[in-house]
CSV table of C-alpha atoms in Angstrom, one decimal:
chain,number,residue,atom,x,y,z
A,1,MET,CA,113.2,-99.1,28.0
A,2,LYS,CA,111.3,-99.2,24.7
A,3,VAL,CA,107.5,-99.2,24.8
A,4,ARG,CA,105.2,-100.0,21.9
A,5,VAL,CA,101.7,-98.5,21.9
A,6,LEU,CA,99.0,-99.6,19.4
A,7,VAL,CA,96.0,-97.3,18.9
A,8,ARG,CA,93.1,-98.4,16.9
A,9,PRO,CA,89.5,-97.2,16.2
A,10,LYS,CA,87.0,-98.7,18.6
A,11,GLU,CA,84.6,-101.3,17.3
A,12,GLY,CA,81.9,-99.6,15.3
A,13,ILE,CA,83.7,-96.4,14.8
A,14,LEU,CA,84.1,-95.3,11.2
A,15,ASP,CA,87.5,-96.2,9.8
A,16,PRO,CA,87.8,-94.4,6.4
A,17,GLN,CA,91.5,-95.1,6.0
A,18,GLY,CA,90.9,-98.8,6.5
A,19,GLU,CA,87.9,-98.7,4.1
A,20,ALA,CA,90.0,-96.9,1.5
A,21,VAL,CA,92.7,-99.6,1.7
A,22,ARG,CA,90.3,-102.4,1.5
A,23,GLY,CA,88.6,-100.9,-1.5
A,24,ALA,CA,92.0,-100.4,-3.3
A,25,LEU,CA,93.3,-104.0,-2.8
A,26,PRO,CA,91.2,-105.8,-5.5
A,27,ALA,CA,92.3,-103.3,-8.2
A,28,LEU,CA,95.9,-104.2,-7.4
A,29,GLY,CA,95.1,-107.9,-7.7
A,30,PHE,CA,94.9,-108.8,-4.0
A,31,GLY,CA,91.8,-110.8,-3.2
A,32,GLY,CA,90.7,-112.5,0.0
A,33,VAL,CA,91.0,-109.5,2.3
A,34,LYS,CA,87.8,-109.3,4.4
A,35,THR,CA,88.5,-106.4,6.7
A,36,VAL,CA,91.2,-103.7,7.1
A,37,HIS,CA,91.6,-101.5,10.1
A,38,ILE,CA,94.2,-98.8,10.3
A,39,GLY,CA,95.5,-97.2,13.6
A,40,ARG,CA,98.7,-95.8,14.9
A,41,LEU,CA,101.9,-97.4,16.1
A,42,ILE,CA,103.8,-95.3,18.7
A,43,GLU,CA,107.2,-96.4,19.8
A,44,MET,CA,108.9,-94.5,22.7
A,45,GLU,CA,112.1,-94.7,24.6
A,46,VAL,CA,111.2,-94.0,28.2
A,47,GLU,CA,113.0,-94.0,31.5
A,48,SER,CA,110.1,-95.7,33.3
A,49,ALA,CA,106.8,-97.3,32.2
A,50,ASP,CA,104.9,-95.9,35.2
A,51,GLU,CA,103.4,-93.0,33.2
A,52,VAL,CA,102.8,-94.8,29.9
A,53,ASP,CA,99.1,-95.5,30.5
A,54,ALA,CA,98.5,-91.9,31.5
A,55,MET,CA,100.2,-90.7,28.3
A,56,CYS,CA,98.0,-93.0,26.2
A,57,ARG,CA,94.9,-91.6,27.8
A,58,ARG,CA,95.9,-88.0,27.7
A,59,LEU,CA,97.8,-87.6,24.5
A,60,LEU,CA,98.4,-90.6,22.4
A,61,SER,CA,94.9,-91.8,21.9
A,62,ASN,CA,91.4,-90.3,21.9
A,63,PRO,CA,89.5,-92.6,24.4
A,64,THR,CA,86.2,-91.5,23.0
A,65,ILE,CA,86.8,-93.2,19.6
A,66,GLU,CA,90.0,-95.2,20.0
A,67,GLU,CA,91.3,-98.0,22.1
A,68,TYR,CA,94.9,-98.6,22.9
A,69,GLU,CA,97.2,-101.3,24.3
A,70,TRP,CA,100.8,-101.0,25.2
A,71,GLU,CA,103.7,-103.3,26.1
A,72,VAL,CA,107.4,-103.0,27.0
A,73,VAL,CA,109.3,-104.4,24.1
A,74,SER,CA,112.9,-104.1,25.4
B,1,MET,CA,93.4,-115.3,9.8
B,2,LYS,CA,94.2,-112.0,11.3
B,3,VAL,CA,97.4,-110.2,10.3
B,4,ARG,CA,99.1,-107.3,12.0
B,5,VAL,CA,101.3,-105.0,10.0
B,6,LEU,CA,103.5,-102.3,11.6
B,7,VAL,CA,104.8,-99.5,9.4
B,8,ARG,CA,107.3,-97.0,10.7
B,9,PRO,CA,109.6,-94.3,9.3
B,10,LYS,CA,113.0,-95.6,8.4
B,11,GLU,CA,115.9,-94.6,10.6
B,12,GLY,CA,117.0,-91.1,9.8
B,13,ILE,CA,113.7,-90.2,8.0
B,14,LEU,CA,112.0,-87.1,9.4
B,15,ASP,CA,109.1,-88.0,11.8
B,16,PRO,CA,107.3,-84.8,12.5
B,17,GLN,CA,104.4,-86.5,14.2
B,18,GLY,CA,106.7,-88.1,16.7
B,19,GLU,CA,108.6,-84.9,17.2
B,20,ALA,CA,105.3,-83.1,17.9
B,21,VAL,CA,104.3,-85.7,20.5
B,22,ARG,CA,107.7,-85.7,22.2
B,23,GLY,CA,107.6,-81.9,22.4
B,24,ALA,CA,104.1,-81.9,23.9
B,25,LEU,CA,104.8,-84.4,26.7
B,26,PRO,CA,106.8,-82.2,29.1
B,27,ALA,CA,104.0,-79.5,29.0
B,28,LEU,CA,101.6,-82.3,30.2
B,29,GLY,CA,103.9,-83.2,33.0
B,30,PHE,CA,105.4,-86.3,31.5
B,31,GLY,CA,109.1,-86.4,31.7
B,32,GLY,CA,111.7,-89.0,30.9
B,33,VAL,CA,110.7,-89.7,27.3
B,34,LYS,CA,113.7,-89.7,25.2
B,35,THR,CA,112.3,-90.5,21.7
B,36,VAL,CA,108.9,-90.9,20.1
B,37,HIS,CA,108.3,-92.4,16.7
B,38,ILE,CA,104.9,-92.7,15.1
B,39,GLY,CA,103.9,-95.1,12.4
B,40,ARG,CA,100.9,-97.0,11.3
B,41,LEU,CA,99.2,-100.1,12.6
B,42,ILE,CA,97.3,-102.1,10.0
B,43,GLU,CA,95.1,-105.1,11.0
B,44,MET,CA,93.6,-107.2,8.3
B,45,GLU,CA,91.4,-110.3,8.2
B,46,VAL,CA,92.7,-112.3,5.2
B,47,GLU,CA,92.1,-115.7,3.8
B,48,SER,CA,95.8,-116.5,3.3
B,49,ALA,CA,99.0,-114.8,4.4
B,50,ASP,CA,100.7,-115.5,1.0
B,51,GLU,CA,100.2,-112.1,-0.4
B,52,VAL,CA,100.6,-110.0,2.7
B,53,ASP,CA,104.3,-109.1,2.0
B,54,ALA,CA,103.4,-107.9,-1.5
B,55,MET,CA,100.5,-105.8,-0.1
B,56,CYS,CA,103.0,-104.2,2.4
B,57,ARG,CA,105.3,-103.3,-0.5
B,58,ARG,CA,102.8,-102.2,-3.0
B,59,LEU,CA,100.1,-100.4,-0.9
B,60,LEU,CA,100.5,-100.4,2.8
B,61,SER,CA,104.0,-98.9,3.1
B,62,ASN,CA,106.2,-96.6,1.1
B,63,PRO,CA,109.4,-98.6,0.9
B,64,THR,CA,111.4,-95.5,0.1
B,65,ILE,CA,110.9,-93.9,3.5
B,66,GLU,CA,109.2,-96.6,5.6
B,67,GLU,CA,110.0,-100.0,6.9
B,68,TYR,CA,107.4,-102.6,7.8
B,69,GLU,CA,107.0,-105.9,9.6
B,70,TRP,CA,104.1,-108.2,9.8
B,71,GLU,CA,102.9,-111.2,11.7
B,72,VAL,CA,99.9,-113.5,11.9
B,73,VAL,CA,98.2,-112.8,15.2
B,74,SER,CA,95.4,-115.4,15.1
């Protein structure tokens, strides 16, 4: 089965990538963007979803500064 | 409105981050993972979704090596 994991900086944690993108948008002519947050997309083909949560905690995210969510997509 | 953009390496493009994660999983005791692909998650608060596709093409992704999809999430 295919699993999709989304990892993002926790609320209040510095997000320099997102800030850089937000700052670049007006110069490219894109207005009206209030916030930009950048995280990671992880897509895995796994035999079972049983261990996905443990993988997220132990390898795919840093729980101190990041939050994650995951779902089976197919 | 809140928009979520997913950016991932195109099929056949080298994905060293994904390969590194896939290689690290067995040593942590996680078996049964066939493939891992890593991309970017971008979440933006925008006034209108009209320009999101252009932002994806011009700044948020590299269309030569990456594909993207986006959706309005709220």
